[in-house]
Every structure is written in C-alpha cells, then in structure tokens.
Short mmCIF file of C-alpha atoms in Angstrom, two decimals:
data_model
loop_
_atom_site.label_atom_id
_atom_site.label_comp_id
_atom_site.label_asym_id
_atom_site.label_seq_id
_atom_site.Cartn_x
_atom_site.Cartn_y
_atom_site.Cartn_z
CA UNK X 138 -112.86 -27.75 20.86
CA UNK X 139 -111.79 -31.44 21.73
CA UNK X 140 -114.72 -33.71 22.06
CA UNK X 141 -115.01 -36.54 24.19
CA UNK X 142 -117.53 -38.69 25.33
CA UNK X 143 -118.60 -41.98 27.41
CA UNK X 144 -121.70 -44.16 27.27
CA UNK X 145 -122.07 -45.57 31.45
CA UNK X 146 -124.96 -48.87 31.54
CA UNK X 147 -125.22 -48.59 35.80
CA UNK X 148 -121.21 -47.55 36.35
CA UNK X 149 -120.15 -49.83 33.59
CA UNK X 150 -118.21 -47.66 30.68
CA UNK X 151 -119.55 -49.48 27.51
CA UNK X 152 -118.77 -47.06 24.61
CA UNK X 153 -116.42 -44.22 24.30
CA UNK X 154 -116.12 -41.70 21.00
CA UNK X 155 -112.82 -39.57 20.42
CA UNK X 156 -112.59 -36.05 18.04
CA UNK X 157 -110.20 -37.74 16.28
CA UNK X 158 -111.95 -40.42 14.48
CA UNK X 159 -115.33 -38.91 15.36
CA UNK X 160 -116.39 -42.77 16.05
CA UNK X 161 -117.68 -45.28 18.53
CA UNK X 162 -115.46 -47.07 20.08
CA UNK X 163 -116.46 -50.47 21.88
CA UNK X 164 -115.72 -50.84 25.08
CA UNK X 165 -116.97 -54.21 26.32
CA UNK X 166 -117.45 -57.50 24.71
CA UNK X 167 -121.36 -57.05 24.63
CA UNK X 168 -121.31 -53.26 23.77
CA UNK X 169 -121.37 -53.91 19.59
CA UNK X 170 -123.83 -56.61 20.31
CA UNK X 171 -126.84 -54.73 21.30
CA UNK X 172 -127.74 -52.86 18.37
CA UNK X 173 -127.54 -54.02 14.92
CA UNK X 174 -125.73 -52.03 11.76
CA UNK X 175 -128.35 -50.06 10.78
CA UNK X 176 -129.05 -49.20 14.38
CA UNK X 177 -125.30 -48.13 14.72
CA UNK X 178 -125.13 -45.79 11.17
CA UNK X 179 -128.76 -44.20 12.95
CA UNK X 180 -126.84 -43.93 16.01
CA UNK X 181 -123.64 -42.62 14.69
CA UNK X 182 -125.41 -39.79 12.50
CA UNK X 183 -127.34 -38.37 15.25
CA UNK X 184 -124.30 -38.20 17.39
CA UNK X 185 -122.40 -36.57 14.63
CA UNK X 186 -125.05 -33.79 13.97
CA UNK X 187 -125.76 -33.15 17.78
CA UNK X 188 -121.63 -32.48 18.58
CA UNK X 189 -121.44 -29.98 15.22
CA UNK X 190 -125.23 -28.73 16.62
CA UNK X 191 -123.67 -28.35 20.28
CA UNK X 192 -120.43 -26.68 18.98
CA UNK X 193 -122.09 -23.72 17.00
CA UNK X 194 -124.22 -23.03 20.30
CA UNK X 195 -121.55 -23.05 22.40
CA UNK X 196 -119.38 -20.95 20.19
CA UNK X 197 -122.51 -18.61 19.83
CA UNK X 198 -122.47 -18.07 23.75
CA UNK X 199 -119.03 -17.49 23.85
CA UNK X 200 -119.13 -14.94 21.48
CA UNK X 201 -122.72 -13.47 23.01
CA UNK X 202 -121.21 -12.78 26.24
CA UNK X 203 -117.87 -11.96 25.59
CA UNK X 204 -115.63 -15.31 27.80
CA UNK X 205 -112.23 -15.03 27.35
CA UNK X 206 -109.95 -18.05 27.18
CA UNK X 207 -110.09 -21.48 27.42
CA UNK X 208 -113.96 -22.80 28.60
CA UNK X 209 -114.58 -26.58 29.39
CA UNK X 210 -118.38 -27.57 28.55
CA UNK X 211 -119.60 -31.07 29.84
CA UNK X 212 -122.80 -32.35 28.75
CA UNK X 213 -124.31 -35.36 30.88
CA UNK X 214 -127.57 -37.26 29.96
CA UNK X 215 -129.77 -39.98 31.48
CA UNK X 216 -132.93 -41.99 30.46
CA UNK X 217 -135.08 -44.70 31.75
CA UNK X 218 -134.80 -48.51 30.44
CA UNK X 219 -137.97 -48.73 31.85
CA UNK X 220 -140.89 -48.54 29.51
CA UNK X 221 -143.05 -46.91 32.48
CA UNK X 222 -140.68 -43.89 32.41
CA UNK X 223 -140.19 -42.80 29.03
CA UNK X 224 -140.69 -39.44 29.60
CA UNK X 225 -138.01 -39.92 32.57
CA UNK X 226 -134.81 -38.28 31.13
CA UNK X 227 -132.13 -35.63 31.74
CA UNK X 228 -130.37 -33.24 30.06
CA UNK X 229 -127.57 -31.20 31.69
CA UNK X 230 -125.35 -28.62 30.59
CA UNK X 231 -122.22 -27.19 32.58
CA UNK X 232 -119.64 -24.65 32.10
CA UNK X 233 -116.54 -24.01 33.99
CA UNK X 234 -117.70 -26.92 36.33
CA UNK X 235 -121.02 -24.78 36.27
CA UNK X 236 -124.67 -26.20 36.25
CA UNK X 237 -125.58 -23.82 32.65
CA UNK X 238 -129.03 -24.94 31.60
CA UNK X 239 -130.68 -27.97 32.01
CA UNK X 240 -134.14 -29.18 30.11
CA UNK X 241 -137.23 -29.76 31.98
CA UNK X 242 -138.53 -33.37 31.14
CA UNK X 243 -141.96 -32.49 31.91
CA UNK X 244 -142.90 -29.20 30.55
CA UNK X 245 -140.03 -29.01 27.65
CA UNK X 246 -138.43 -25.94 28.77
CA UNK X 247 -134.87 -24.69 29.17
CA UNK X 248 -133.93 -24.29 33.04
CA UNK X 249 -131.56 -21.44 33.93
CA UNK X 250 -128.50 -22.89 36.42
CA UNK X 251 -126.34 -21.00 38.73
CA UNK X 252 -123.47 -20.08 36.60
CA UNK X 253 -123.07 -16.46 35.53
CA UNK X 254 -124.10 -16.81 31.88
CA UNK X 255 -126.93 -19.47 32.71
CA UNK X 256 -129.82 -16.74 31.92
CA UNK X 257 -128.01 -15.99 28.59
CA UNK X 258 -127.70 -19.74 27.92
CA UNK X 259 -131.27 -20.21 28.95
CA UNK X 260 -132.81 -17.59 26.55
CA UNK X 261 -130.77 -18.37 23.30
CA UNK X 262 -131.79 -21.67 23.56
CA UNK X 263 -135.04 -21.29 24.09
CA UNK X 264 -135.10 -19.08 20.93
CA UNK X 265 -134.15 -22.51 19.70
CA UNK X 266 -137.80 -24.37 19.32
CA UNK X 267 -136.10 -27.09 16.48
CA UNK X 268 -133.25 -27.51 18.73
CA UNK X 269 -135.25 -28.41 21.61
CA UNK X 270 -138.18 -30.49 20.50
CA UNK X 271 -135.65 -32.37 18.29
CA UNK X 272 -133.28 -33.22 20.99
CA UNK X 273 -136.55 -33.92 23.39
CA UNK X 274 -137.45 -36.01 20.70
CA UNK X 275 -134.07 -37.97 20.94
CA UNK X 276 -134.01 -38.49 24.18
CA UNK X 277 -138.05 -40.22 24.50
CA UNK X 278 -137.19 -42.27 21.96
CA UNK X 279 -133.81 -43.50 20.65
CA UNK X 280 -131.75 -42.80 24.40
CA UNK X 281 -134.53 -44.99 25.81
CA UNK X 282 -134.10 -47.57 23.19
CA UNK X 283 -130.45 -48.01 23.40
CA UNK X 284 -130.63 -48.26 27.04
CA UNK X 285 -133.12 -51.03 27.15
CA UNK X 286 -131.13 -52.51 25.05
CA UNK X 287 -127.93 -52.25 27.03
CA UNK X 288 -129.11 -52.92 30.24
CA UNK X 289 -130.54 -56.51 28.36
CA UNK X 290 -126.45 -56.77 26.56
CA UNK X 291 -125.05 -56.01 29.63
CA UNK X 292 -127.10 -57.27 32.50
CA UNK X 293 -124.60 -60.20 33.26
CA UNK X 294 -121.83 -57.49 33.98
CA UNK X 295 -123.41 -55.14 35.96
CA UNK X 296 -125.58 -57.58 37.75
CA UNK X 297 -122.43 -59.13 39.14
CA UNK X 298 -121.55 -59.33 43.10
CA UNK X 299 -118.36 -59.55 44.13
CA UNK X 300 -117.22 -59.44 47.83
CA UNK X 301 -115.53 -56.94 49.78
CA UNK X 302 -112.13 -57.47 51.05
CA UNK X 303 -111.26 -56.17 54.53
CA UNK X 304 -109.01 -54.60 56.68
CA UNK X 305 -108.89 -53.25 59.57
CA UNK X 306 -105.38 -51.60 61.56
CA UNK X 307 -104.37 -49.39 63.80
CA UNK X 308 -101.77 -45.87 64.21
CA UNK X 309 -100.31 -44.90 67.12
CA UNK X 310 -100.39 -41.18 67.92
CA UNK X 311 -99.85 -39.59 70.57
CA UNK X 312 -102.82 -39.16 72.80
CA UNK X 313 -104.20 -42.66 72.02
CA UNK X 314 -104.99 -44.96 68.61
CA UNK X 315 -106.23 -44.08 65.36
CA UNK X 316 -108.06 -47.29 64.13
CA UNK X 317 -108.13 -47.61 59.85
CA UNK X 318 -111.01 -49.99 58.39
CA UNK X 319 -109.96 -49.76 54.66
CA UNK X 320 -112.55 -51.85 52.30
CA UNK X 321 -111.63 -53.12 48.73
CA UNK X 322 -112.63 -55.03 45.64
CA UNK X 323 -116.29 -55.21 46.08
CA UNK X 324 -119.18 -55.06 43.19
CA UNK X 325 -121.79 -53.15 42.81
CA UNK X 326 -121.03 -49.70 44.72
CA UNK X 327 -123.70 -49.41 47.34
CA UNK X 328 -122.09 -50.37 50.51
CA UNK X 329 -121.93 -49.44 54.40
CA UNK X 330 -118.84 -49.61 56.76
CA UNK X 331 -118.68 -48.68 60.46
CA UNK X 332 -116.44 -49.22 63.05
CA UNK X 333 -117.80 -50.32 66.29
CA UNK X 334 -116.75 -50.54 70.27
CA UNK X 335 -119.84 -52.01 71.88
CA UNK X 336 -121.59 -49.28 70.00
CA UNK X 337 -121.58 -48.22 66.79
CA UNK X 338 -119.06 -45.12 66.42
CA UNK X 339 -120.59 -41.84 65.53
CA UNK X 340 -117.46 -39.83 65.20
CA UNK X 341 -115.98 -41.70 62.33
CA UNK X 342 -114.31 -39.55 58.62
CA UNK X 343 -114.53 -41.44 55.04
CA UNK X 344 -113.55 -41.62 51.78
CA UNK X 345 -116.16 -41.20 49.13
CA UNK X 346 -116.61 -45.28 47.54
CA UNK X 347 -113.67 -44.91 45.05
CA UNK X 348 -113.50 -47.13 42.24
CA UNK X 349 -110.35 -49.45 41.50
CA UNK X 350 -108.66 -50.47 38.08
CA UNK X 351 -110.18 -53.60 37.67
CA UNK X 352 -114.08 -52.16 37.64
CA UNK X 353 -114.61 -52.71 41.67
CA UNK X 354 -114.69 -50.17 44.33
CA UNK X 355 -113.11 -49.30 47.63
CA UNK X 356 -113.79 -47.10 50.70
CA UNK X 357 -111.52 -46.61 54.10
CA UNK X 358 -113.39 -45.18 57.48
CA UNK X 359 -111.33 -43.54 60.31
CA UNK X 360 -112.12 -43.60 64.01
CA UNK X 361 -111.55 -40.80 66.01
CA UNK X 362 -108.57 -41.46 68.83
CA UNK X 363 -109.45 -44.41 70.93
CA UNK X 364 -107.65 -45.81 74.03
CA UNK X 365 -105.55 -48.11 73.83
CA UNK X 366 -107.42 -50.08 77.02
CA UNK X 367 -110.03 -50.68 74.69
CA UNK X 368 -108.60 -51.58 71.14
CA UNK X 369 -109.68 -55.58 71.76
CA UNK X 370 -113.22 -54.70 71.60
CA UNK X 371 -112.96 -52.55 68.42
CA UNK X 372 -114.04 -53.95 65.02
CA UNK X 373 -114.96 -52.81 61.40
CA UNK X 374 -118.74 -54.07 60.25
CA UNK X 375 -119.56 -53.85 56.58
CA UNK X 376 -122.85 -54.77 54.67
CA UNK X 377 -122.75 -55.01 50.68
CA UNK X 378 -125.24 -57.20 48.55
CA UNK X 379 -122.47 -59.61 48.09
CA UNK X 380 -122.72 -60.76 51.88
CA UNK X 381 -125.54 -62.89 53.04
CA UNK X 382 -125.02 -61.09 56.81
CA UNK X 383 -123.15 -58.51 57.64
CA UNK X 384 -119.47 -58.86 58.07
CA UNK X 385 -117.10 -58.59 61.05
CA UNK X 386 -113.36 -58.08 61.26
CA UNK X 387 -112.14 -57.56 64.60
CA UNK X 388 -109.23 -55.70 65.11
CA UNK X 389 -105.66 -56.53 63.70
CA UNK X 390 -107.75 -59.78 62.41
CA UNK X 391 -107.25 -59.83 58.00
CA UNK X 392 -110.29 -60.75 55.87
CA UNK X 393 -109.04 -61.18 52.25
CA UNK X 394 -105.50 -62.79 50.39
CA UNK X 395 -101.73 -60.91 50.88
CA UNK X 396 -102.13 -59.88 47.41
CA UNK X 397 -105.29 -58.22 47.72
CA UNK X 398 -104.64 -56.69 50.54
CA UNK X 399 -101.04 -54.95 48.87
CA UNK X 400 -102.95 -54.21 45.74
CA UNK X 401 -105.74 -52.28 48.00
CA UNK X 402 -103.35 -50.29 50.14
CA UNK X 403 -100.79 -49.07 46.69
CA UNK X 404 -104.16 -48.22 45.18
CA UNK X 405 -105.76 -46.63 47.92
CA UNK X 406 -102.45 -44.53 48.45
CA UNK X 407 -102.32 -43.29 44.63
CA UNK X 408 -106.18 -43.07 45.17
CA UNK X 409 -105.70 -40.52 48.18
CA UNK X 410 -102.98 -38.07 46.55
CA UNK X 411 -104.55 -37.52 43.36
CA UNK X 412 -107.72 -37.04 45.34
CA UNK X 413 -105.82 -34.43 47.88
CA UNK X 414 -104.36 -32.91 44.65
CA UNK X 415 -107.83 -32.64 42.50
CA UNK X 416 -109.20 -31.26 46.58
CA UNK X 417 -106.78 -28.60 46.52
CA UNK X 418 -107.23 -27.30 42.64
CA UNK X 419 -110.98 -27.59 43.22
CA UNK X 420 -111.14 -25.48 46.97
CA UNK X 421 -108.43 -22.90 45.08
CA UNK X 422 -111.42 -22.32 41.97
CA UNK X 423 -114.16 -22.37 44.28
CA UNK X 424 -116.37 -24.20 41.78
CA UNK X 425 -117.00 -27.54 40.77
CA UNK X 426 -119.23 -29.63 38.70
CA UNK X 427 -122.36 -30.94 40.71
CA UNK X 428 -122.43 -34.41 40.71
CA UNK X 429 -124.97 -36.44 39.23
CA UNK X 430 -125.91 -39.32 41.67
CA UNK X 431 -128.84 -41.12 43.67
CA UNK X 432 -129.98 -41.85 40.35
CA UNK X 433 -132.22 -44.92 40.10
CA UNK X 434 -130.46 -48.59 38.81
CA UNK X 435 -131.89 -48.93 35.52
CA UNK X 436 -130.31 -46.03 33.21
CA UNK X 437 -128.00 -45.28 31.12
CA UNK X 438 -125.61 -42.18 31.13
CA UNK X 439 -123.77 -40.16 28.28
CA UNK X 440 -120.99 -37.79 29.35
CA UNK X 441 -118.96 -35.80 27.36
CA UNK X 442 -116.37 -33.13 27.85
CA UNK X 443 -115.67 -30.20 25.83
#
C-alpha cells in the first residue's frame, strides 16, 4: 500500500507526509511554526501508529471479503477550530471511490455507506471498541488542537482577498452567438458569475470554481445562443468578497492585464481536457468519490490516499 496524505487549513495545503520517509513535510512558511517540537514528535507518533492501525484493517477486509486486485482507500477528516464545537468532527472512509463507513460524532458509532462491503466494514469495526474510542479520542482533542492552531499560523494566508480577473467573448456558430464569461485569479473560492441581457440569463452551463497554480481559482459560464441584434446589451456580472460592488464587463470590453488574461485562457484549456478526460474515466466506472464540501470556514482537513 502507498500512503499519502495532505493537511488543508480552509483550501490552503499546509503539510503533506509521503510512504517513503513516513514524515511531515512543510508546506508553507507558517506550517512548522504552529506547534512546537514536542508537539510535532506527539503528532508524528500518532500518525505513524494510526497508518500501520489503518493498514492491518484494511488488509483484514480485503481478506474478509475476498477483493481481488488493486483497491484505492481514501480517508478524509475534519474538525472544528472552534472551541464551541469540539465534538464537531468527521471521519470518512471510502473504497473504490466508495463512501465505506463513516463515524457518527454524536453517538460514537460506525455508519454503514453505500459501497458493497460497507456492512462488512461497518461490523468489523465496530468489533473494534479500542479502535474507535481511541481514534474518537484523537479527533476531540489533538485534531481540534492543531487546527486552532493553524487557522491562528495561517490566518494571514487564507484570510487573503484577491480580485477576480475578467473576461468576457464571444463564438460565432451557426444559428446565432455563443457568449464566454471566463473568470480568473480570484481568492477565497466563494464566488457568483452570470451573464446578463436586461435580465439575468437563466439558461447559462459552468465550470465547477477550478483552482489555478498559483493558489487562486477560476470559473467560465456559457450563454446559450444569443442573436447577434442583441450582443451590445450582453454583459458578464460577478460578485466575490474581494469587490466592494459587484462587477460589470460588458461585452468584448477586458477587465484584467494581457498577461493575465493568456495565463487564464492556457490554464483554463489544460484545466478543461484533463477535466473531460478524468469525466470520461469517471462516467465509464460509474462511481466516484462523494465530495466533501459546504463545510463551514473554520476547519481543518486531512486526506489521504491509499
């Protein structure tokens, strides 16, 4: 099994650990800073006995119920900076890009998911008692520790705005105008594009907020066809946190620098085909790995991959 995992503070990646060192790495300036040593060696231990505690029950599953083959696990958890919710936390396990079992914070229980060996998965580890109250025990009290302490490290980071850069263009087709509002380089994620032509356009397809290389995100909304009669009266509206009022950019009319804007479009383009390609692998399985979001601002997120 190859191990991998990532620490997120809000979408911010601030620690990463790799199977072959087995270690933390740091991955921002202010990441070491937040703990001290002994806090780290505490840190690193539990870790280290959780991954060799998590590989024994997953090889126990695989063996219970027979899988064949290659299996990906991923393991994603989440507690509350907020000394109010310290109970607040989650635990989820998948398999095959399968919810498997998940802990309820409340009653302490192991939660059957939808894939086919979740009711195995379920009652082996509820067999588990030590398992579960010491990993219930971990997350009330040393996950919500670190993440106070991250979100104080790292508040400057993720607390930073940064404005959107827009365009907005236009594609002839045949039976009228496609109009393109593309949207790029803007901190934090939250945002909200439309296109408008008098009013606001209903029939409108997007791109999920995509993030960028440099930490900021993008999006890009498509109008349905629109006559050409009426492309002078067409513009692209966005609100983001980083705008004291919304903003307007008529058609053809450029809101950011040249650079930006050719930075925006290669990305957007690379962006687009490894997002068709990771469409078309995902549709052909016919399973994927629910996605964790609408999760409140103040936590802190561990991933890792099996």
């Amino acid at each position: 099994m190859t191990l991998w995992g990532s620490l997120e503070v809000e979408d911010i990646q601030a620690l990463a650990a790799y199977n072959d060192t087995r270690l933390v790495e740091f991955k921002q300036s202010w990441s070491k800073k937040s703990l001290n040593d002994t806090d780290w060696e505490v840190c690193n231990m539990l870790l280290k006995r959780y991954y060799k505690n998590f590989q024994n029950h997953a090889r126990n599953l695989i063996e219970k119920v027979l899988i064949k083959g290659a299996v990906l696990f991923q393991c994603w958890v989440g507690c509350s900076s907020s000394i109010d919710d310290i109970e607040d936390f989650t635990y989820k396990v998948a398999l095959d890009g399968e919810d498997l079992v998940s802990i309820n914070a409340k009653e302490g229980m192991w939660v059957a998911g939808n894939s086919p060996y979740s009711q195995d998965a379920q009652r082996m580890m509820q067999r588990e008692n030590g398992t579960r109250k010491s990993l219930i025990d971990v997350l009330k009290h040393q996950c919500h520790l670190i993440a106070l302490s991250y979100l104080t490290a790292g508040k400057e980071a993720y607390s930073r705005k940064i404005q959107p850069q827009v365009h907005i263009t236009k594609k002839l087709d045949t039976s009228g105008t496609e109009v393109i509002c593309m949207v790029t380089g803007f901190y934090p994620k939250p945002i909200n594009v439309s296109l408008w032509k008098e009013n606001k356009i209903e029939e409108v397809l997007s791109t999920m907020t995509l993030p960028n290389g440099d930490g900021t995100y993008q999006i890009t909304v498509l109008s349905t066809v629109i006559n050409s009669v009426d492309q002078q009266s067409v513009y692209c509206q966005v609100e983001h946190s980083s705008l004291k009022e919304p903003l307007i950019v008529h058609l053809d009319e450029i809101h950011h620098t040249l650079i930006g804007l050719i930075v925006g479009i290669t990305v957007a383009v690379i962006v687009c085909v490894v997002g068709l390609a990771c469409f078309v692998k995902l549709y052909k399985k016919r399973r994927r790995y629910t996605s964790i979001i609408g999760l409140p601002m103040d936590r802190l997120s561990w991933r890792r991959d099996w």
